[in-house]
mmCIF file of C-alpha atoms in Angstrom:
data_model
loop_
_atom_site.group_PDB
_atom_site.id
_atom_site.type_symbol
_atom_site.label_atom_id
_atom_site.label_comp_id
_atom_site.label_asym_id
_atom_site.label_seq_id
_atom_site.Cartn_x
_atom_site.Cartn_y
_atom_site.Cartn_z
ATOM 1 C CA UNK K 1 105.555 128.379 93.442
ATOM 2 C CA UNK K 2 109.079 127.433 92.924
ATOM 3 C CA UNK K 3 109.895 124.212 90.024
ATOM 4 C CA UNK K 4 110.107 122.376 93.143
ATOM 5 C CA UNK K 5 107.094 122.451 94.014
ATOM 6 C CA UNK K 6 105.407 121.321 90.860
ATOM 7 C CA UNK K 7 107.581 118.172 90.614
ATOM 8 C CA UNK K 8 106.738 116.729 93.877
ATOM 9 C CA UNK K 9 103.213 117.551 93.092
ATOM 10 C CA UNK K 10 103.295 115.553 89.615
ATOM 11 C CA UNK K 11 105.463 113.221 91.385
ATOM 12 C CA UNK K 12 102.688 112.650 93.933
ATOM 13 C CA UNK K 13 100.087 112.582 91.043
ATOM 14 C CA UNK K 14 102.179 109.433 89.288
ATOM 15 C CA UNK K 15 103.127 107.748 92.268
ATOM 16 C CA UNK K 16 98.889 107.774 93.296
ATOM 17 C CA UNK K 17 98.119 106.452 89.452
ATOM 18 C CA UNK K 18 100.563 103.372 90.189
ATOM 19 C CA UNK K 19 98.472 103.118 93.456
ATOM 20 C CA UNK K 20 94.765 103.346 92.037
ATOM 21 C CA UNK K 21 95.699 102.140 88.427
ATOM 22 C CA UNK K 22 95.917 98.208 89.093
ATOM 23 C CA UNK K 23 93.017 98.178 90.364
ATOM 24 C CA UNK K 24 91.337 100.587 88.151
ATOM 25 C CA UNK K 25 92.195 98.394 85.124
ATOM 26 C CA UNK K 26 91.226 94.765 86.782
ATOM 27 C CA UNK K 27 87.782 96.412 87.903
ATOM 28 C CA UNK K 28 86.765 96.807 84.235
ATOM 29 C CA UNK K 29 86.713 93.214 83.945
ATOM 30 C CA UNK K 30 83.470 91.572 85.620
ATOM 31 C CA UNK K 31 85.845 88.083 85.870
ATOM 32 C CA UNK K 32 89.063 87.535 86.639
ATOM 33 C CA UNK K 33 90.483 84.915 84.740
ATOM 34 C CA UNK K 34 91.584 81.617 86.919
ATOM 35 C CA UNK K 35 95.657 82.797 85.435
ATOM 36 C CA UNK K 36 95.230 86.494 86.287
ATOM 37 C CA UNK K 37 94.031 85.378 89.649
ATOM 38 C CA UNK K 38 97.341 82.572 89.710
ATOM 39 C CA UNK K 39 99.500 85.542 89.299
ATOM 40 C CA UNK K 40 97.712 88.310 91.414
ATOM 41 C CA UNK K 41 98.217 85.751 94.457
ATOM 42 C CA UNK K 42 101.850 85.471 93.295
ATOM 43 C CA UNK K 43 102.436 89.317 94.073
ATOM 44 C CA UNK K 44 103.347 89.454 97.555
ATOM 45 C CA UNK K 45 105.998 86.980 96.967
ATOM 46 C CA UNK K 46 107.420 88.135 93.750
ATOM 47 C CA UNK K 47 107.473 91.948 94.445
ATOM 48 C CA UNK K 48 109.223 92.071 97.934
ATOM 49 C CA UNK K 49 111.561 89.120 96.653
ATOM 50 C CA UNK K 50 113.114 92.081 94.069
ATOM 51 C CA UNK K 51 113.445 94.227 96.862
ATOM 52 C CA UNK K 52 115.355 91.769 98.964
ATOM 53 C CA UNK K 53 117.837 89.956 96.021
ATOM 54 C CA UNK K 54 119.616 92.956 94.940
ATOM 55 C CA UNK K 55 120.732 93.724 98.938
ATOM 56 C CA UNK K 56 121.759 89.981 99.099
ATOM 57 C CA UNK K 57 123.840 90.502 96.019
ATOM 58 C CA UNK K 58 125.974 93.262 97.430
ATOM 59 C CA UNK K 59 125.681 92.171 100.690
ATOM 60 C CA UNK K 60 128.935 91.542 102.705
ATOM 61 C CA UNK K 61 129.201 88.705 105.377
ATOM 62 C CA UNK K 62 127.610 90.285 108.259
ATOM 63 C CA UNK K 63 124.732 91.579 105.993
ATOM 64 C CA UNK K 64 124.300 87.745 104.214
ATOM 65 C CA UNK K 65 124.290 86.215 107.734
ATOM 66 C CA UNK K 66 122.092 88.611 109.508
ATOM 67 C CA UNK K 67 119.522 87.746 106.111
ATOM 68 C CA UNK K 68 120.265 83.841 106.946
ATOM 69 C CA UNK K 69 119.426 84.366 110.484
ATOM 70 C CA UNK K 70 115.948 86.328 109.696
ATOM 71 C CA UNK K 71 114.855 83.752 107.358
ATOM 72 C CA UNK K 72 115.834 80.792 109.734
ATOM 73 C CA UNK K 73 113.506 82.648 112.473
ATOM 74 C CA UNK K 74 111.156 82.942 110.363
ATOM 75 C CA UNK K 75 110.556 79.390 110.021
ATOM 76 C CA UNK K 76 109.204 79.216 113.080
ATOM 77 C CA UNK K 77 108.249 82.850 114.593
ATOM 78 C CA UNK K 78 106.424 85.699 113.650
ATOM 79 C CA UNK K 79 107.600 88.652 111.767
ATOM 80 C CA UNK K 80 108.995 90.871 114.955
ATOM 81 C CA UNK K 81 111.059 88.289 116.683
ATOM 82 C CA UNK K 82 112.645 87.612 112.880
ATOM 83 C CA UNK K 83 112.951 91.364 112.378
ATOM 84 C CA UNK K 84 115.219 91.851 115.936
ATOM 85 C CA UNK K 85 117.073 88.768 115.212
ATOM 86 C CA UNK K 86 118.292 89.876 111.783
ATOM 87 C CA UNK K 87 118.737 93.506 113.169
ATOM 88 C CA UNK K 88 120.559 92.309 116.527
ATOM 89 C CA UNK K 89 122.596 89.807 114.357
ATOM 90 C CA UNK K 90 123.537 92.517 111.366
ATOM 91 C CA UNK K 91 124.405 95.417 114.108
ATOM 92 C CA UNK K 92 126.795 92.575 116.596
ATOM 93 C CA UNK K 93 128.895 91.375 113.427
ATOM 94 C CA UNK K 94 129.536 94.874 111.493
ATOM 95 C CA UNK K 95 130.613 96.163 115.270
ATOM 96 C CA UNK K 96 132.715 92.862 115.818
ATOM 97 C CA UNK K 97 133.866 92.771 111.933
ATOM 98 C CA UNK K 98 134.267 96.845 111.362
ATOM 99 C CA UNK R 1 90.358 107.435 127.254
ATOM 100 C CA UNK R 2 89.195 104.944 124.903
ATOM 101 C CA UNK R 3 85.232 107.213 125.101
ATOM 102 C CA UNK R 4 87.510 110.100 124.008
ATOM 103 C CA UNK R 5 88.579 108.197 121.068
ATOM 104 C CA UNK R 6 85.640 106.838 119.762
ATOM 105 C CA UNK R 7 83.755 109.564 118.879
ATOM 106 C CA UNK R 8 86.329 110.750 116.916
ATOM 107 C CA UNK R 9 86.587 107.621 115.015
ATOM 108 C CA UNK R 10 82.648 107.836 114.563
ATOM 109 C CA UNK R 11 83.372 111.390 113.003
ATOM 110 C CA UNK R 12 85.420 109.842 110.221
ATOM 111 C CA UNK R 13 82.991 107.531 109.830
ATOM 112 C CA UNK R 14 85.262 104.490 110.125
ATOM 113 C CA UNK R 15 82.556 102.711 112.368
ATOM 114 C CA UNK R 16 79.935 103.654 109.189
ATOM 115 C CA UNK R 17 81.007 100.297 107.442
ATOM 116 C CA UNK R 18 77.910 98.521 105.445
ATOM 117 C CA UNK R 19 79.090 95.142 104.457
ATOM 118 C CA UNK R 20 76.759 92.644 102.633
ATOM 119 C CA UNK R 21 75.477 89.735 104.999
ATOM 120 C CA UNK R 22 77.479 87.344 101.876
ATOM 121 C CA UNK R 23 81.106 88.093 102.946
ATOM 122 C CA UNK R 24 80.618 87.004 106.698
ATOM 123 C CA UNK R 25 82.742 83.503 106.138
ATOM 124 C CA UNK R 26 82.709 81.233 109.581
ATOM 125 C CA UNK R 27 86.272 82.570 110.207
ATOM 126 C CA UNK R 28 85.312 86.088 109.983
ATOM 127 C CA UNK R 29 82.536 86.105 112.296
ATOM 128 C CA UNK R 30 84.774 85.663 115.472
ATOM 129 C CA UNK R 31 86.579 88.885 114.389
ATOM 130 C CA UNK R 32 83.512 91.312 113.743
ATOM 131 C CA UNK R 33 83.001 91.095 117.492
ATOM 132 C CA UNK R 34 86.013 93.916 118.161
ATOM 133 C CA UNK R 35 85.258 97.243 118.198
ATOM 134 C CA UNK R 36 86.764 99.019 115.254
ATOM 135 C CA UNK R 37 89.135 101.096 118.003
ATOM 136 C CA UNK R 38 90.393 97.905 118.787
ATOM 137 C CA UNK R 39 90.655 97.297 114.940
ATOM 138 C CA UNK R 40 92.410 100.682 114.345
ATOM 139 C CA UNK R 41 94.952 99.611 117.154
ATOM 140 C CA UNK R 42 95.547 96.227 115.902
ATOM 141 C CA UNK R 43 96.529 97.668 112.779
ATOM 142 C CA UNK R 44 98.771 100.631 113.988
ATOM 143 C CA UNK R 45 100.355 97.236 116.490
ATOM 144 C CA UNK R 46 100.695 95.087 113.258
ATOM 145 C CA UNK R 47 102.731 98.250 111.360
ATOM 146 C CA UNK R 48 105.373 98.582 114.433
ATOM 147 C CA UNK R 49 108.531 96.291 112.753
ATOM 148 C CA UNK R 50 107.822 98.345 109.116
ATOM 149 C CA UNK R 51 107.625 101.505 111.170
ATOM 150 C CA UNK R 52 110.910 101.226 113.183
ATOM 151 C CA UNK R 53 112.775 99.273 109.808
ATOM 152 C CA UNK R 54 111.294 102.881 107.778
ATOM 153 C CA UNK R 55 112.090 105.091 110.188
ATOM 154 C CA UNK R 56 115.577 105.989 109.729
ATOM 155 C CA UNK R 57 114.726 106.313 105.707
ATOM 156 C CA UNK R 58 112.381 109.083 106.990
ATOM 157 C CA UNK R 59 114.755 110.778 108.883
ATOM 158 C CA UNK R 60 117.732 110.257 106.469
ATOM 159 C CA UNK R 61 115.413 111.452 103.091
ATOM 160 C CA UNK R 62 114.463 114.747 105.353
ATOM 161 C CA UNK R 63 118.416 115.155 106.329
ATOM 162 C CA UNK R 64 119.565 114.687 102.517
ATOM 163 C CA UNK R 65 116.567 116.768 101.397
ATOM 164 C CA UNK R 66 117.927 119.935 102.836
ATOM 165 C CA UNK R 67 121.602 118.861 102.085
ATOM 166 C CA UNK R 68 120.210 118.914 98.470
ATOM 167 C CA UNK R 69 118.969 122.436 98.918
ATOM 168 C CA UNK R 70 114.964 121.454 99.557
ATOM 169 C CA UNK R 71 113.182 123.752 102.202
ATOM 170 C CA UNK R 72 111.526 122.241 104.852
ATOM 171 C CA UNK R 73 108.445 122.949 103.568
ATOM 172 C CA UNK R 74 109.598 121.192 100.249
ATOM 173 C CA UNK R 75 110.776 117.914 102.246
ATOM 174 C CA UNK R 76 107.767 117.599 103.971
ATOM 175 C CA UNK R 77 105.241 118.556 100.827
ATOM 176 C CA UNK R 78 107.010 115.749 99.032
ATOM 177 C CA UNK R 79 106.667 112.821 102.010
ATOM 178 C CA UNK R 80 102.717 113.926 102.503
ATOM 179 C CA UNK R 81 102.034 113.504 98.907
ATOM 180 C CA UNK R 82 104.093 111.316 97.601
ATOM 181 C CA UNK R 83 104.677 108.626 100.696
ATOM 182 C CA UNK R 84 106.728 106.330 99.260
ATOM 183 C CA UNK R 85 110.208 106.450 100.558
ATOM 184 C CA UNK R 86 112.433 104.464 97.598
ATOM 185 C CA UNK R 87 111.026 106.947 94.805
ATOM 186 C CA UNK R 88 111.736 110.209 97.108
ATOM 187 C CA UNK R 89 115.628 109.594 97.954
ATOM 188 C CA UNK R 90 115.615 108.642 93.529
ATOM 189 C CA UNK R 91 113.467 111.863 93.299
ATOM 190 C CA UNK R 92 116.405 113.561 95.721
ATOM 191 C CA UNK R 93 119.152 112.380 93.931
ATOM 192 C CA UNK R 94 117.987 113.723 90.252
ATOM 193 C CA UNK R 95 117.370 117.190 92.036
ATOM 194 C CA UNK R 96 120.338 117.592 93.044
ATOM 195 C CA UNK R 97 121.866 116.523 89.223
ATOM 196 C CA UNK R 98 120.098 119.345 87.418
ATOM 197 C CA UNK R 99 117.844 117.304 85.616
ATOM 198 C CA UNK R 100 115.078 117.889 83.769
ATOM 199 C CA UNK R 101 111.516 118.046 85.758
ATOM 200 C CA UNK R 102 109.862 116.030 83.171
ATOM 201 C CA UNK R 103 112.589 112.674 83.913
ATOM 202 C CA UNK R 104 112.366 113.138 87.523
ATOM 203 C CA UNK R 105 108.776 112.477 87.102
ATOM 204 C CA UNK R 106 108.976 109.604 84.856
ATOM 205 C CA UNK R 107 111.837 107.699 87.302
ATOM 206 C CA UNK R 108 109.519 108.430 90.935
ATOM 207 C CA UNK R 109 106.747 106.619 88.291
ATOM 208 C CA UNK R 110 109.656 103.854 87.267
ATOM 209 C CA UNK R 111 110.432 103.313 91.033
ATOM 210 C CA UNK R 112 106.468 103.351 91.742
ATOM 211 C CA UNK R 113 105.669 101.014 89.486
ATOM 212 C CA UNK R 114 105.503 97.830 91.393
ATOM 213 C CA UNK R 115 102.328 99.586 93.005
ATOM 214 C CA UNK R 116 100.558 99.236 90.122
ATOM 215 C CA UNK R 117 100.727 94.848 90.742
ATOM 216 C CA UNK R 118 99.745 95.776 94.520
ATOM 217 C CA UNK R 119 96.925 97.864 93.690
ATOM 218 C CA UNK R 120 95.354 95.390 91.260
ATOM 219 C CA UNK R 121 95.697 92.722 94.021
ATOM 220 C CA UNK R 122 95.160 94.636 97.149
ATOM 221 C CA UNK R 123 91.770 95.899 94.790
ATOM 222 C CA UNK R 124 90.027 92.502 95.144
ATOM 223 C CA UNK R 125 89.910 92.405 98.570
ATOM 224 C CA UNK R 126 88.337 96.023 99.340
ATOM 225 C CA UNK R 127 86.395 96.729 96.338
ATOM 226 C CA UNK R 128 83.121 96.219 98.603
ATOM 227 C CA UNK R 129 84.366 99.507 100.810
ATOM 228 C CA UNK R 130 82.651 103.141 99.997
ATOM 229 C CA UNK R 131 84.411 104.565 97.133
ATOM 230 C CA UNK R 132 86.334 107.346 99.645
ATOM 231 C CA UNK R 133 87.728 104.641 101.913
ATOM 232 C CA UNK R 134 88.955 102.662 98.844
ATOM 233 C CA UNK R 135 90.584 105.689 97.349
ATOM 234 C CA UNK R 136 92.195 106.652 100.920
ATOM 235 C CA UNK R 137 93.443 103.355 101.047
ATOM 236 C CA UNK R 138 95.207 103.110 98.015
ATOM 237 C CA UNK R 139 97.071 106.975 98.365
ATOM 238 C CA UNK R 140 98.911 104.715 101.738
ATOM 239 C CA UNK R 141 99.526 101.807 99.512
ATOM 240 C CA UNK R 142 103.318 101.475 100.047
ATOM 241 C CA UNK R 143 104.757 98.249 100.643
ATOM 242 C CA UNK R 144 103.905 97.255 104.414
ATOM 243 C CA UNK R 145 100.137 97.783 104.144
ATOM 244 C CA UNK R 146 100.027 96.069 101.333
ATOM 245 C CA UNK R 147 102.117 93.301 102.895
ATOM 246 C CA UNK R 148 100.397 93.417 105.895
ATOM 247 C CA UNK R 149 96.941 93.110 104.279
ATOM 248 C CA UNK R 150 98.032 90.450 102.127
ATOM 249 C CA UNK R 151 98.989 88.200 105.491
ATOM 250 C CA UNK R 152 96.009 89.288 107.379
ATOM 251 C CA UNK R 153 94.073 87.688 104.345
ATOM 252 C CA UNK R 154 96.234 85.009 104.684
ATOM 253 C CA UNK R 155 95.406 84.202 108.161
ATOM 254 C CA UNK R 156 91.634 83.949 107.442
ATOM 255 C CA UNK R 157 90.903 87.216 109.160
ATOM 256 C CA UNK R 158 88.796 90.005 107.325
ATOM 257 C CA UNK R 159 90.683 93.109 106.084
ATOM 258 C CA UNK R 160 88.216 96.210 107.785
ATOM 259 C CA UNK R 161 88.736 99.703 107.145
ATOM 260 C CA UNK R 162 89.657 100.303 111.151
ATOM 261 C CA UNK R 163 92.374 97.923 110.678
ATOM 262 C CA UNK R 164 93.796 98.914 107.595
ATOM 263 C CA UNK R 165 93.624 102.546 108.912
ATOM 264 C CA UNK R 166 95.453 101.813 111.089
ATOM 265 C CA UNK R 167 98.089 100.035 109.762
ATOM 266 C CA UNK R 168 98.161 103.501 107.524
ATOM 267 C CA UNK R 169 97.832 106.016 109.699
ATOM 268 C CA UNK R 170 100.648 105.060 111.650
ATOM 269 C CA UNK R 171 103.162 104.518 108.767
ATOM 270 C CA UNK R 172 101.979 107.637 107.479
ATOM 271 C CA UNK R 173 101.971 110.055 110.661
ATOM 272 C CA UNK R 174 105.200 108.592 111.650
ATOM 273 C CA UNK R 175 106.924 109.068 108.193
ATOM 274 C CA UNK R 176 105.629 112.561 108.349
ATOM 275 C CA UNK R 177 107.363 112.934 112.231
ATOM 276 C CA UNK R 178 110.632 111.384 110.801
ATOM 277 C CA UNK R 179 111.113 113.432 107.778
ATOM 278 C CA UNK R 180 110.000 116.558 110.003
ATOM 279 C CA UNK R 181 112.935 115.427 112.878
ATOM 280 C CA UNK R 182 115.149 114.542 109.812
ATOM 281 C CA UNK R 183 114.978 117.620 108.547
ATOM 282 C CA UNK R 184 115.381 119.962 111.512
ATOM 283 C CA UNK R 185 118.105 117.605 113.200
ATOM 284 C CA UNK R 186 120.032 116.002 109.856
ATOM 285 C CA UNK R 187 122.811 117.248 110.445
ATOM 286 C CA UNK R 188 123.202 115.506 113.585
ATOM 287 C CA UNK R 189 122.709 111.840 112.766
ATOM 288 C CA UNK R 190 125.620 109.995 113.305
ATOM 289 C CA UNK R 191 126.594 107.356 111.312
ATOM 290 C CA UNK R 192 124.044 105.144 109.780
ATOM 291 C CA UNK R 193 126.287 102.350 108.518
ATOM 292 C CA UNK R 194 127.633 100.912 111.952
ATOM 293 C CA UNK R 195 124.076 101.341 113.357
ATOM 294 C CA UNK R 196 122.674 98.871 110.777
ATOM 295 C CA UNK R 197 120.226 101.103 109.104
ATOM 296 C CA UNK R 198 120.610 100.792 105.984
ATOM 297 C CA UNK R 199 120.076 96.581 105.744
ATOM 298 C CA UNK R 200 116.736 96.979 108.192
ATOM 299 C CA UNK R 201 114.229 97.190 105.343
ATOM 300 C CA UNK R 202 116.060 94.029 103.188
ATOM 301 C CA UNK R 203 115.535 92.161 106.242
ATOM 302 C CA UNK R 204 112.146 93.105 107.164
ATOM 303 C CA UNK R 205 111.150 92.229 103.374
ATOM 304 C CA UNK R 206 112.421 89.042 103.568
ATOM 305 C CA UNK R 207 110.772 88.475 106.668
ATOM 306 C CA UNK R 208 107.199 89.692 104.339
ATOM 307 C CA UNK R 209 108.586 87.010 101.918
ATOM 308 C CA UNK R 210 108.761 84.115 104.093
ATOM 309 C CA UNK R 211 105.431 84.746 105.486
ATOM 310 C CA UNK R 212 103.869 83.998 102.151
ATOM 311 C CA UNK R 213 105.762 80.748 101.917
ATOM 312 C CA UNK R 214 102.343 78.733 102.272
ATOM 313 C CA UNK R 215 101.072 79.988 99.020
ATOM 314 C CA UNK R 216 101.281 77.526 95.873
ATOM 315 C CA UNK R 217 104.131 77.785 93.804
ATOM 316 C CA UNK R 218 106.084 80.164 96.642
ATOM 317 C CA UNK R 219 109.338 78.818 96.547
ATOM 318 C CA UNK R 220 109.975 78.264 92.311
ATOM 319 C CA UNK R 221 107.835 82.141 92.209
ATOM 320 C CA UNK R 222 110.710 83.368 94.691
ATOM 321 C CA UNK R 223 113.468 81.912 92.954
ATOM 322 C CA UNK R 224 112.858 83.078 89.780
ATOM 323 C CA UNK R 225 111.781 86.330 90.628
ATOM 324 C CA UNK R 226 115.177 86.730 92.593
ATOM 325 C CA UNK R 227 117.420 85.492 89.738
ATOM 326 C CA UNK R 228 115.144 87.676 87.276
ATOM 327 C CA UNK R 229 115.584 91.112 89.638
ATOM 328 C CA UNK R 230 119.284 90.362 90.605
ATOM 329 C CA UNK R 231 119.976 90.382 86.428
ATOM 330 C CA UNK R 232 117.953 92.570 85.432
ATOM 331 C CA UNK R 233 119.916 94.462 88.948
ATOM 332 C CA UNK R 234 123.009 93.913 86.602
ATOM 333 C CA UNK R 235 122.216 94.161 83.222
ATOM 334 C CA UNK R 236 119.120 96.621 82.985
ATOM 335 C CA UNK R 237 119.943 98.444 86.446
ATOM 336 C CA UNK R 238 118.074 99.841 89.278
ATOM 337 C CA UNK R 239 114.882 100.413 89.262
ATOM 338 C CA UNK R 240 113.358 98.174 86.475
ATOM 339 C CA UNK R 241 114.691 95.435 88.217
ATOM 340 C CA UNK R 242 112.049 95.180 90.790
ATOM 341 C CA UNK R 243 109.119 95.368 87.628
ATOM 342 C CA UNK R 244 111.045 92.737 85.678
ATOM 343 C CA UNK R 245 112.088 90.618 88.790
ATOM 344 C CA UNK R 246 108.425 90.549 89.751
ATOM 345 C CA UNK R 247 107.006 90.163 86.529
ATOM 346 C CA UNK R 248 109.189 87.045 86.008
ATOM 347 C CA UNK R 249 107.462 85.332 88.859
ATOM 348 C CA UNK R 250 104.121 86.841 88.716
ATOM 349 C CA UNK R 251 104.230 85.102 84.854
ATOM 350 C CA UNK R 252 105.583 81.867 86.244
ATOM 351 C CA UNK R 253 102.624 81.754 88.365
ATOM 352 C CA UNK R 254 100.068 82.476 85.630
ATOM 353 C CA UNK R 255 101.733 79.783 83.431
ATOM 354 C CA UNK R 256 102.756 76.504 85.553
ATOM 355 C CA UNK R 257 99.394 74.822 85.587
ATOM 356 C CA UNK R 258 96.562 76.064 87.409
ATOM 357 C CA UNK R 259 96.241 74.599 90.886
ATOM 358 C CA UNK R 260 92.783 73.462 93.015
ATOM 359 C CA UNK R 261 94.087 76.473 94.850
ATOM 360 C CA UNK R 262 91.792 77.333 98.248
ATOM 361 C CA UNK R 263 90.805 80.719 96.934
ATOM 362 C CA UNK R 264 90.580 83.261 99.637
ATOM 363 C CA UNK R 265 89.239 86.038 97.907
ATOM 364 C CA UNK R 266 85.279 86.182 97.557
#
């Protein structure tokens, strides 16, 4: 088997360890502290809020107002109508400001 | 059709779920009446806006795979084991810079890292499953099923192992079609920047983001976790800034006093 090979294989073996090891380590605990428990319900928040501030930082007008758009949609509809606003709204302005 | 189907689900035993009598809450009972078929498809329905936002990532990591000299069996060995597409276009770039094995490794584990937060939190909620569907589950635990589950448990309803299989599956099989189509038709795609692509998964993140915004603390958690992974974006650099961003809010959370929160988990 080529090096290739072996990477993606460890590479698959590291990435599965991130994916079992959270839980892995909390399980050894019979009770999860009231502050553990605080900041496990803060994850979905705090994790796909990095992935979402760095694009916002480099983002260029069309891509900041297609993000303002999304969120505004999302104050009041569910996740696909916001998803086809922001996309309709990011694909209209780079076409209109390209 | 659907008697075609079911057997087959039977086979992989996803109808075989024992659950104990205790974790029947009032709001669950109204969903154990659905078949789990109807599960499996209301989970595969729930993955369709992360499926279309990932799908040109698929095709675009299996075009730049074989523009970095991977086979076709190499692109697709990588997406079926490793299935998580951020840490495969790092893994892709560090090929193609000659270096060594042992650091591509260690940066797909940097990029996967944030896993380790969803795995410990996703854990709570399906450590009553059989030991093989937990250990299923978590090999498909990239960002939208975790999302996904996390607002399903949000909206009262029980997380079953029909559902979240099929939230998986069809991230999964579809990644595997798009890095497959990727790599056969790459050189082909036209351009990705005045088609949008590239900005579809920021949006369908924050989209993920304001669904949580019910939770206590959301909005000071959010705003310090974005100030914390747009820094660390600047000063440390990409990817660390997505651990540090998130453990900034994560140890807000654990800090600002503790709430009379309505705790969902049992």
């Amino acid at each position: 088997m080529s090096v290739n090979v072996w990477i993606i294989l460890a590479a698959a073996v590291a990435t599965y360890l991130t994916r079992i090891g959270g839980h892995l380590v909390l399980s050894r605990f019979p009770r999860i502290h009231p502050r553990v428990q605080a900041g496990l319900d803060a994850v979905p928040a705090a994790v796909l809020t990095t992935l979402v501030a760095p694009a916002a930082l480099t983002a260029g007008p069309a891509e900041f107002t297609a993000l303002l758009v999304a969120a505004l949609v999302a104050l009041r509809l569910g996740l696909m109508p916001m998803f086809l606003a922001g996309a309709v709204t990011l694909i209209l302005l780079r076409q209109v400001m390209s | 059709m659907l008697n075609s189907v079911d057997p087959w689900l039977n086979e992989i035993g996803v109808t075989a779920q024992v659950r104990s009598p205790t974790d029947l809450s009032a709001s669950e009972k109204s969903v154990s009446s659905a078949t789990n078929l109807d599960e499996f498809i209301a989970g595969a329905r729930t993955c369709l806006p992360a499926t279309v936002a990932s799908a040109p990532f698929g095709l675009l990591f299996g075009a730049l795979a074989i523009e970095n000299g991977f086979s076709i069996f190499e692109t697709c060995l990588m997406s079926l084991t490793v299935f998580a597409g951020a840490s495969q276009m790092v893994g892709l770039e560090l090929f193609g810079q000659k270096v060594a094995p042992w650091l591509i490794v260690v940066s797909i584990f940097a990029v996967n890292f944030r896993h380790v937060l969803y795995s410990a939190s996703l854990g709570r909620r399906i450590s009553h499953w059989p030991l093989w569907q937990q250990a299923l589950s978590f090999f498909v635990l990239a960002d939208p099923p975790y999302a996904e589950a996390e607002r399903r448990a949000e909206q009262g309803k029980r997380i079953t192992f029909a559902w979240y299989s099929g939230v998986g599956a069809m991230l999964y099989v579809c990644w595997q079609i798009e890095t497959l189509l990727g790599a056969i038709f790459g050189s082909l795609l036209p351009n990705k920047q005045a088609l949008g692509i590239d900005f579809l998964l920021p949006i369908y993140f924050l989209g993920l983001v304001m669904g949580f915004r019910k939770r206590p603390r959301w909005l000071p958690i959010v705003l310090v976790s974005a100030a914390a992974s747009m820094l660390a974006y600047r000063l440390v650099g990409s990817p660390w800034h997505v651990s540090i961003g998130a453990l900034a809010g994560i140890v807000l959370a654990a800090a600002l006093p503790l709430q009379e929160a309505k705790d969902e988990t049992p």
